[in-house]
Amino acid sequence: MRIRATVAAVSGALALTALAAPVAQADGGYGDTTITKVVVDGDNKVSVGTSSPKTIKVSVTAKDDSGIQGAEPFVLKGPDHGYFTTGKPSCKATSSTTSTCTASVLVDPKVDYLYNTNAGTWYVDAWIDAKDDDFVWREKAGSFKFQRASQLTVNASPEPVKKGRTITVTGKLSRANWETGKYAGYTGQSVKLQFRKKNSSTYTTLKTIKTDSKGNLKTTVKASADGYFRYSFAGTTTTPAVNATGDFVDVK
């Protein structure tokens, strides 16, 4: 497989397209430079759909008694030989010894060769240079989830409905199929049916059901009060959590 990896040139004006995976290196370094924190996209979760480009921001915080000089482009590596390389990081000092170096890479599902097997846990490889020529290189300096974007729908009917009558709640859980460029049903997944009374801000779980072979959901409940029904999916390693927009039912 191949995933486009954009690397900033020394001048900052040129980008190269990598055709082969980066060569693995063992952890190493010299002196007292250490990496203290790695954050990807704010919460270490990246969700990519089927059409919109996604900019992944990587922040690596490092420390050395002389201060941090700079960093090499970060390499993001995942399952099935997937990888991306960021542009040249920009380092900002937060103290005389510590800096946070940030860089980003644009992932475009319409251009990059993404396979569904690329979804899962990814790692950040980082090289940091200190002002006194100390340095540190760490494979798997941090980790994050690279996920196939999810969608969840709900429909409760009939509406309005008389109190005590049966309400049928349907919906569908789907996720991005990077290989077809479309969303497809996510089968065999546990999804919670939740209810929120009209004047409440809190959803309560009524039951848990599983999606069928096409990702569809269907169950019934008794009408008790005006309120909103929704399905809620907790997510998996490869697919992010998602809540359907609540569907209001007027109970007479």
PDB file of C-alpha atoms in Angstrom:
ATOM      1  CA  MET A   1       0.000   0.000   0.000  1.00  0.00           C
ATOM      2  CA  ARG A   2       1.031   3.628  -0.225  1.00  0.00           C
ATOM      3  CA  ILE A   3       0.001   6.634   1.795  1.00  0.00           C
ATOM      4  CA  ARG A   4       1.073  10.083   0.670  1.00  0.00           C
ATOM      5  CA  ALA A   5       3.416  11.632   3.229  1.00  0.00           C
ATOM      6  CA  THR A   6       4.164  15.345   2.999  1.00  0.00           C
ATOM      7  CA  VAL A   7       7.583  16.475   4.210  1.00  0.00           C
ATOM      8  CA  ALA A   8       8.612  20.156   4.332  1.00  0.00           C
ATOM      9  CA  ALA A   9      11.937  20.915   2.661  1.00  0.00           C
ATOM     10  CA  VAL A  10      14.686  22.961   4.331  1.00  0.00           C
ATOM     11  CA  SER A  11      13.444  26.114   2.610  1.00  0.00           C
ATOM     12  CA  GLY A  12       9.903  25.456   3.769  1.00  0.00           C
ATOM     13  CA  ALA A  13       8.693  26.008   0.207  1.00  0.00           C
ATOM     14  CA  LEU A  14       8.763  22.509  -1.206  1.00  0.00           C
ATOM     15  CA  ALA A  15       6.914  19.326  -0.336  1.00  0.00           C
ATOM     16  CA  LEU A  16       7.955  15.812  -1.302  1.00  0.00           C
ATOM     17  CA  THR A  17       5.778  12.736  -1.761  1.00  0.00           C
ATOM     18  CA  ALA A  18       7.142   9.653  -0.028  1.00  0.00           C
ATOM     19  CA  LEU A  19       6.631   6.366  -1.855  1.00  0.00           C
ATOM     20  CA  ALA A  20       8.193   4.021   0.695  1.00  0.00           C
ATOM     21  CA  ALA A  21       7.740   3.626   4.424  1.00  0.00           C
ATOM     22  CA  PRO A  22      10.378   5.299   6.627  1.00  0.00           C
ATOM     23  CA  VAL A  23      13.165   3.093   7.902  1.00  0.00           C
ATOM     24  CA  ALA A  24      12.619   2.011  11.508  1.00  0.00           C
ATOM     25  CA  GLN A  25      15.221   3.165  14.035  1.00  0.00           C
ATOM     26  CA  ALA A  26      15.844   2.154  17.615  1.00  0.00           C
ATOM     27  CA  ASP A  27      15.291   4.669  20.405  1.00  0.00           C
ATOM     28  CA  GLY A  28      18.377   6.705  21.088  1.00  0.00           C
ATOM     29  CA  GLY A  29      19.841  10.030  22.061  1.00  0.00           C
ATOM     30  CA  TYR A  30      22.645  11.892  23.760  1.00  0.00           C
ATOM     31  CA  GLY A  31      22.639  13.969  26.916  1.00  0.00           C
ATOM     32  CA  ASP A  32      19.649  14.884  29.064  1.00  0.00           C
ATOM     33  CA  THR A  33      17.032  15.709  26.424  1.00  0.00           C
ATOM     34  CA  THR A  34      13.677  14.106  27.209  1.00  0.00           C
ATOM     35  CA  ILE A  35      10.226  14.021  25.639  1.00  0.00           C
ATOM     36  CA  THR A  36       7.603  14.690  28.306  1.00  0.00           C
ATOM     37  CA  LYS A  37       4.317  14.851  26.401  1.00  0.00           C
ATOM     38  CA  VAL A  38       2.800  14.042  23.002  1.00  0.00           C
ATOM     39  CA  VAL A  39      -0.665  15.216  21.947  1.00  0.00           C
ATOM     40  CA  VAL A  40      -2.325  14.524  18.596  1.00  0.00           C
ATOM     41  CA  ASP A  41      -5.286  16.633  17.491  1.00  0.00           C
ATOM     42  CA  GLY A  42      -6.019  17.781  21.030  1.00  0.00           C
ATOM     43  CA  ASP A  43      -7.449  14.519  22.378  1.00  0.00           C
ATOM     44  CA  ASN A  44      -5.328  11.812  20.694  1.00  0.00           C
ATOM     45  CA  LYS A  45      -8.183  10.843  18.398  1.00  0.00           C
ATOM     46  CA  VAL A  46      -8.355  11.481  14.656  1.00  0.00           C
ATOM     47  CA  SER A  47     -11.548  10.755  12.709  1.00  0.00           C
ATOM     48  CA  VAL A  48     -11.435  10.720   8.907  1.00  0.00           C
ATOM     49  CA  GLY A  49     -14.479  10.463   6.659  1.00  0.00           C
ATOM     50  CA  THR A  50     -14.782   9.745   2.946  1.00  0.00           C
ATOM     51  CA  SER A  51     -14.504  13.173   1.346  1.00  0.00           C
ATOM     52  CA  SER A  52     -13.274  16.062   3.521  1.00  0.00           C
ATOM     53  CA  PRO A  53      -9.524  16.553   4.086  1.00  0.00           C
ATOM     54  CA  LYS A  54      -8.370  16.377   7.695  1.00  0.00           C
ATOM     55  CA  THR A  55      -5.439  18.324   9.136  1.00  0.00           C
ATOM     56  CA  ILE A  56      -3.714  16.360  11.905  1.00  0.00           C
ATOM     57  CA  LYS A  57      -1.847  18.516  14.411  1.00  0.00           C
ATOM     58  CA  VAL A  58       0.937  16.952  16.467  1.00  0.00           C
ATOM     59  CA  SER A  59       2.453  18.603  19.560  1.00  0.00           C
ATOM     60  CA  VAL A  60       5.557  17.207  21.260  1.00  0.00           C
ATOM     61  CA  THR A  61       6.827  18.758  24.493  1.00  0.00           C
ATOM     62  CA  ALA A  62      10.499  18.231  25.326  1.00  0.00           C
ATOM     63  CA  LYS A  63      12.982  19.328  27.977  1.00  0.00           C
ATOM     64  CA  ASP A  64      16.753  19.889  28.174  1.00  0.00           C
ATOM     65  CA  ASP A  65      18.820  21.911  30.623  1.00  0.00           C
ATOM     66  CA  SER A  66      20.094  24.096  27.758  1.00  0.00           C
ATOM     67  CA  GLY A  67      16.678  24.527  26.117  1.00  0.00           C
ATOM     68  CA  ILE A  68      15.243  23.056  22.930  1.00  0.00           C
ATOM     69  CA  GLN A  69      16.714  23.974  19.548  1.00  0.00           C
ATOM     70  CA  GLY A  70      14.216  22.301  17.227  1.00  0.00           C
ATOM     71  CA  ALA A  71      12.735  19.052  15.919  1.00  0.00           C
ATOM     72  CA  GLU A  72      12.712  16.890  12.833  1.00  0.00           C
ATOM     73  CA  PRO A  73       9.398  16.161  11.056  1.00  0.00           C
ATOM     74  CA  PHE A  74       7.302  13.741  13.100  1.00  0.00           C
ATOM     75  CA  VAL A  75       6.446  10.353  11.623  1.00  0.00           C
ATOM     76  CA  LEU A  76       2.981   8.913  12.294  1.00  0.00           C
ATOM     77  CA  LYS A  77       2.858   5.139  11.874  1.00  0.00           C
ATOM     78  CA  GLY A  78      -0.103   2.778  12.065  1.00  0.00           C
ATOM     79  CA  PRO A  79      -1.399  -0.699  11.199  1.00  0.00           C
ATOM     80  CA  ASP A  80      -0.826  -2.309   7.814  1.00  0.00           C
ATOM     81  CA  HIS A  81       2.265  -0.167   7.088  1.00  0.00           C
ATOM     82  CA  GLY A  82       0.298   3.087   7.078  1.00  0.00           C
ATOM     83  CA  TYR A  83       2.302   6.219   7.768  1.00  0.00           C
ATOM     84  CA  PHE A  84       2.347   9.993   7.382  1.00  0.00           C
ATOM     85  CA  THR A  85       5.157  12.499   7.870  1.00  0.00           C
ATOM     86  CA  THR A  86       4.444  16.009   9.115  1.00  0.00           C
ATOM     87  CA  GLY A  87       5.996  19.224   7.951  1.00  0.00           C
ATOM     88  CA  LYS A  88       8.924  20.781   9.820  1.00  0.00           C
ATOM     89  CA  PRO A  89       7.859  21.425  13.440  1.00  0.00           C
ATOM     90  CA  SER A  90       7.813  24.900  14.969  1.00  0.00           C
ATOM     91  CA  CYS A  91       9.071  24.969  18.565  1.00  0.00           C
ATOM     92  CA  LYS A  92       7.885  27.472  21.150  1.00  0.00           C
ATOM     93  CA  ALA A  93       9.625  27.798  24.505  1.00  0.00           C
ATOM     94  CA  THR A  94       7.475  27.644  27.627  1.00  0.00           C
ATOM     95  CA  SER A  95      10.485  28.056  29.924  1.00  0.00           C
ATOM     96  CA  SER A  96      14.274  28.196  29.671  1.00  0.00           C
ATOM     97  CA  THR A  97      14.401  24.390  29.507  1.00  0.00           C
ATOM     98  CA  THR A  98      11.112  23.323  27.933  1.00  0.00           C
ATOM     99  CA  SER A  99       9.503  23.797  24.522  1.00  0.00           C
ATOM    100  CA  THR A 100       6.497  22.456  22.685  1.00  0.00           C
ATOM    101  CA  CYS A 101       7.129  21.632  19.044  1.00  0.00           C
ATOM    102  CA  THR A 102       4.096  21.489  16.730  1.00  0.00           C
ATOM    103  CA  ALA A 103       3.588  20.345  13.162  1.00  0.00           C
ATOM    104  CA  SER A 104       0.763  19.076  10.996  1.00  0.00           C
ATOM    105  CA  VAL A 105      -0.029  16.896   8.027  1.00  0.00           C
ATOM    106  CA  LEU A 106      -3.051  17.000   5.726  1.00  0.00           C
ATOM    107  CA  VAL A 107      -4.860  13.685   5.195  1.00  0.00           C
ATOM    108  CA  ASP A 108      -7.191  13.607   2.211  1.00  0.00           C
ATOM    109  CA  PRO A 109      -9.272  10.424   1.789  1.00  0.00           C
ATOM    110  CA  LYS A 110      -9.784  11.293  -1.878  1.00  0.00           C
ATOM    111  CA  VAL A 111      -6.044  11.446  -2.566  1.00  0.00           C
ATOM    112  CA  ASP A 112      -4.284   9.314   0.025  1.00  0.00           C
ATOM    113  CA  TYR A 113      -4.402   5.575  -0.343  1.00  0.00           C
ATOM    114  CA  LEU A 114      -6.249   4.709   2.861  1.00  0.00           C
ATOM    115  CA  TYR A 115      -7.261   1.132   3.585  1.00  0.00           C
ATOM    116  CA  ASN A 116      -9.814   0.184   6.212  1.00  0.00           C
ATOM    117  CA  THR A 117      -7.093  -1.870   7.903  1.00  0.00           C
ATOM    118  CA  ASN A 118      -5.187   1.359   8.578  1.00  0.00           C
ATOM    119  CA  ALA A 119      -7.713   2.242  11.282  1.00  0.00           C
ATOM    120  CA  GLY A 120      -6.643   1.599  14.860  1.00  0.00           C
ATOM    121  CA  THR A 121      -3.836   2.647  17.197  1.00  0.00           C
ATOM    122  CA  TRP A 122      -1.126   4.800  15.627  1.00  0.00           C
ATOM    123  CA  TYR A 123       2.168   5.998  17.087  1.00  0.00           C
ATOM    124  CA  VAL A 124       4.274   9.151  16.851  1.00  0.00           C
ATOM    125  CA  ASP A 125       8.033   8.909  16.247  1.00  0.00           C
ATOM    126  CA  ALA A 126       9.872  12.067  17.314  1.00  0.00           C
ATOM    127  CA  TRP A 127      13.403  13.491  17.099  1.00  0.00           C
ATOM    128  CA  ILE A 128      14.180  16.532  19.268  1.00  0.00           C
ATOM    129  CA  ASP A 129      17.420  18.585  19.255  1.00  0.00           C
ATOM    130  CA  ALA A 130      18.656  20.631  22.202  1.00  0.00           C
ATOM    131  CA  LYS A 131      20.704  23.845  22.078  1.00  0.00           C
ATOM    132  CA  ASP A 132      23.809  22.118  23.475  1.00  0.00           C
ATOM    133  CA  ASP A 133      23.781  19.423  20.758  1.00  0.00           C
ATOM    134  CA  ASP A 134      22.043  16.892  22.983  1.00  0.00           C
ATOM    135  CA  PHE A 135      19.174  15.080  21.250  1.00  0.00           C
ATOM    136  CA  VAL A 136      16.573  12.383  21.743  1.00  0.00           C
ATOM    137  CA  TRP A 137      14.914  10.017  19.270  1.00  0.00           C
ATOM    138  CA  ARG A 138      11.859   8.048  20.343  1.00  0.00           C
ATOM    139  CA  GLU A 139       9.799   5.570  18.379  1.00  0.00           C
ATOM    140  CA  LYS A 140       6.279   5.395  19.776  1.00  0.00           C
ATOM    141  CA  ALA A 141       6.827   8.561  21.783  1.00  0.00           C
ATOM    142  CA  GLY A 142       3.030   8.874  21.875  1.00  0.00           C
ATOM    143  CA  SER A 143      -0.055   7.138  20.539  1.00  0.00           C
ATOM    144  CA  PHE A 144      -3.455   8.075  19.149  1.00  0.00           C
ATOM    145  CA  LYS A 145      -6.515   6.526  17.547  1.00  0.00           C
ATOM    146  CA  PHE A 146      -6.827   6.889  13.758  1.00  0.00           C
ATOM    147  CA  GLN A 147     -10.493   6.146  13.109  1.00  0.00           C
ATOM    148  CA  ARG A 148     -13.077   5.691  10.375  1.00  0.00           C
ATOM    149  CA  ALA A 149     -15.668   8.448  10.885  1.00  0.00           C
ATOM    150  CA  SER A 150     -19.060   7.286  12.159  1.00  0.00           C
ATOM    151  CA  GLN A 151     -22.681   8.334  11.609  1.00  0.00           C
ATOM    152  CA  LEU A 152     -25.785   7.426  13.622  1.00  0.00           C
ATOM    153  CA  THR A 153     -29.454   8.141  12.901  1.00  0.00           C
ATOM    154  CA  VAL A 154     -32.698   7.691  14.817  1.00  0.00           C
ATOM    155  CA  ASN A 155     -36.407   7.863  14.072  1.00  0.00           C
ATOM    156  CA  ALA A 156     -39.157   7.341  16.637  1.00  0.00           C
ATOM    157  CA  SER A 157     -42.729   6.801  15.431  1.00  0.00           C
ATOM    158  CA  PRO A 158     -45.624   7.297  15.444  1.00  0.00           C
ATOM    159  CA  GLU A 159     -45.630  10.910  16.535  1.00  0.00           C
ATOM    160  CA  PRO A 160     -47.718  12.148  18.162  1.00  0.00           C
ATOM    161  CA  VAL A 161     -48.671   9.029  20.102  1.00  0.00           C
ATOM    162  CA  LYS A 162     -51.066   8.236  22.925  1.00  0.00           C
ATOM    163  CA  LYS A 163     -49.585   7.467  26.335  1.00  0.00           C
ATOM    164  CA  GLY A 164     -49.052   3.744  26.845  1.00  0.00           C
ATOM    165  CA  ARG A 165     -48.964   2.966  23.134  1.00  0.00           C
ATOM    166  CA  THR A 166     -45.957   1.373  21.456  1.00  0.00           C
ATOM    167  CA  ILE A 167     -43.237   3.517  19.918  1.00  0.00           C
ATOM    168  CA  THR A 168     -40.957   1.953  17.324  1.00  0.00           C
ATOM    169  CA  VAL A 169     -37.437   3.391  17.266  1.00  0.00           C
ATOM    170  CA  THR A 170     -35.307   2.720  14.197  1.00  0.00           C
ATOM    171  CA  GLY A 171     -31.890   3.949  13.169  1.00  0.00           C
ATOM    172  CA  LYS A 172     -28.624   3.051  11.526  1.00  0.00           C
ATOM    173  CA  LEU A 173     -24.963   3.016  12.566  1.00  0.00           C
ATOM    174  CA  SER A 174     -22.539   3.449   9.697  1.00  0.00           C
ATOM    175  CA  ARG A 175     -18.884   4.306   9.269  1.00  0.00           C
ATOM    176  CA  ALA A 176     -16.554   5.445   6.535  1.00  0.00           C
ATOM    177  CA  ASN A 177     -15.321   2.823   4.117  1.00  0.00           C
ATOM    178  CA  TRP A 178     -12.076   4.365   2.901  1.00  0.00           C
ATOM    179  CA  GLU A 179     -11.737   1.835   0.101  1.00  0.00           C
ATOM    180  CA  THR A 180     -15.092   2.586  -1.547  1.00  0.00           C
ATOM    181  CA  GLY A 181     -15.372   6.257  -0.583  1.00  0.00           C
ATOM    182  CA  LYS A 182     -18.813   5.660   0.947  1.00  0.00           C
ATOM    183  CA  TYR A 183     -20.364   5.009   4.356  1.00  0.00           C
ATOM    184  CA  ALA A 184     -21.454   1.452   5.149  1.00  0.00           C
ATOM    185  CA  GLY A 185     -23.373  -0.175   7.993  1.00  0.00           C
ATOM    186  CA  TYR A 186     -21.353  -1.170  11.060  1.00  0.00           C
ATOM    187  CA  THR A 187     -22.617  -4.621  11.948  1.00  0.00           C
ATOM    188  CA  GLY A 188     -22.904  -6.435  15.273  1.00  0.00           C
ATOM    189  CA  GLN A 189     -22.297  -3.364  17.433  1.00  0.00           C
ATOM    190  CA  SER A 190     -23.921  -2.636  20.794  1.00  0.00           C
ATOM    191  CA  VAL A 191     -25.858   0.644  20.767  1.00  0.00           C
ATOM    192  CA  LYS A 192     -27.807   2.242  23.601  1.00  0.00           C
ATOM    193  CA  LEU A 193     -31.335   3.571  23.186  1.00  0.00           C
ATOM    194  CA  GLN A 194     -31.659   6.668  25.358  1.00  0.00           C
ATOM    195  CA  PHE A 195     -34.499   9.014  26.338  1.00  0.00           C
ATOM    196  CA  ARG A 196     -34.566  12.611  27.569  1.00  0.00           C
ATOM    197  CA  LYS A 197     -37.731  14.184  28.949  1.00  0.00           C
ATOM    198  CA  LYS A 198     -38.856  17.404  27.307  1.00  0.00           C
ATOM    199  CA  ASN A 199     -37.661  19.731  30.084  1.00  0.00           C
ATOM    200  CA  SER A 200     -34.577  17.737  31.048  1.00  0.00           C
ATOM    201  CA  SER A 201     -30.979  18.022  29.848  1.00  0.00           C
ATOM    202  CA  THR A 202     -30.000  14.457  30.717  1.00  0.00           C
ATOM    203  CA  TYR A 203     -30.425  11.309  28.669  1.00  0.00           C
ATOM    204  CA  THR A 204     -31.208   8.006  30.405  1.00  0.00           C
ATOM    205  CA  THR A 205     -30.413   4.632  28.854  1.00  0.00           C
ATOM    206  CA  LEU A 206     -33.511   2.506  28.291  1.00  0.00           C
ATOM    207  CA  LYS A 207     -31.913  -0.573  26.730  1.00  0.00           C
ATOM    208  CA  THR A 208     -28.979  -1.797  24.671  1.00  0.00           C
ATOM    209  CA  ILE A 209     -29.434  -3.505  21.297  1.00  0.00           C
ATOM    210  CA  LYS A 210     -27.137  -4.620  18.488  1.00  0.00           C
ATOM    211  CA  THR A 211     -26.962  -3.528  14.879  1.00  0.00           C
ATOM    212  CA  ASP A 212     -27.997  -6.093  12.272  1.00  0.00           C
ATOM    213  CA  SER A 213     -26.022  -7.265   9.236  1.00  0.00           C
ATOM    214  CA  LYS A 214     -26.543  -3.894   7.553  1.00  0.00           C
ATOM    215  CA  GLY A 215     -25.978  -1.685  10.597  1.00  0.00           C
ATOM    216  CA  ASN A 216     -29.700  -1.134  11.165  1.00  0.00           C
ATOM    217  CA  LEU A 217     -31.316  -0.681  14.579  1.00  0.00           C
ATOM    218  CA  LYS A 218     -34.903  -1.381  15.598  1.00  0.00           C
ATOM    219  CA  THR A 219     -36.667  -1.750  18.932  1.00  0.00           C
ATOM    220  CA  THR A 220     -39.891  -0.758  20.707  1.00  0.00           C
ATOM    221  CA  VAL A 221     -40.792   1.073  23.924  1.00  0.00           C
ATOM    222  CA  LYS A 222     -43.977   2.260  25.604  1.00  0.00           C
ATOM    223  CA  ALA A 223     -44.888   5.936  25.289  1.00  0.00           C
ATOM    224  CA  SER A 224     -44.716   7.578  28.724  1.00  0.00           C
ATOM    225  CA  ALA A 225     -43.941  11.296  28.362  1.00  0.00           C
ATOM    226  CA  ASP A 226     -42.976  13.987  25.870  1.00  0.00           C
ATOM    227  CA  GLY A 227     -39.306  13.763  25.078  1.00  0.00           C
ATOM    228  CA  TYR A 228     -36.423  12.890  22.817  1.00  0.00           C
ATOM    229  CA  PHE A 229     -35.181   9.467  21.767  1.00  0.00           C
ATOM    230  CA  ARG A 230     -31.667   8.887  20.511  1.00  0.00           C
ATOM    231  CA  TYR A 231     -29.212   6.075  19.889  1.00  0.00           C
ATOM    232  CA  SER A 232     -25.735   6.304  21.426  1.00  0.00           C
ATOM    233  CA  PHE A 233     -22.650   4.383  20.308  1.00  0.00           C
ATOM    234  CA  ALA A 234     -19.640   4.197  22.647  1.00  0.00           C
ATOM    235  CA  GLY A 235     -17.113   3.679  19.858  1.00  0.00           C
ATOM    236  CA  THR A 236     -14.331   1.158  19.220  1.00  0.00           C
ATOM    237  CA  THR A 237     -10.605   1.405  18.575  1.00  0.00           C
ATOM    238  CA  THR A 238     -11.263   1.861  14.853  1.00  0.00           C
ATOM    239  CA  THR A 239     -14.488   3.897  15.010  1.00  0.00           C
ATOM    240  CA  PRO A 240     -15.311   6.984  17.126  1.00  0.00           C
ATOM    241  CA  ALA A 241     -18.213   7.327  19.541  1.00  0.00           C
ATOM    242  CA  VAL A 242     -21.296   9.047  18.147  1.00  0.00           C
ATOM    243  CA  ASN A 243     -24.743  10.133  19.314  1.00  0.00           C
ATOM    244  CA  ALA A 244     -27.738  10.489  17.039  1.00  0.00           C
ATOM    245  CA  THR A 245     -29.593  13.793  17.123  1.00  0.00           C
ATOM    246  CA  GLY A 246     -32.590  13.323  19.433  1.00  0.00           C
ATOM    247  CA  ASP A 247     -35.980  12.734  17.802  1.00  0.00           C
ATOM    248  CA  PHE A 248     -38.862  14.377  19.683  1.00  0.00           C
ATOM    249  CA  VAL A 249     -42.097  12.494  20.325  1.00  0.00           C
ATOM    250  CA  ASP A 250     -45.236  14.232  21.514  1.00  0.00           C
ATOM    251  CA  VAL A 251     -47.160  11.983  23.920  1.00  0.00           C
ATOM    252  CA  LYS A 252     -50.863  12.800  24.238  1.00  0.00           C
TER     253      LYS A 252
END
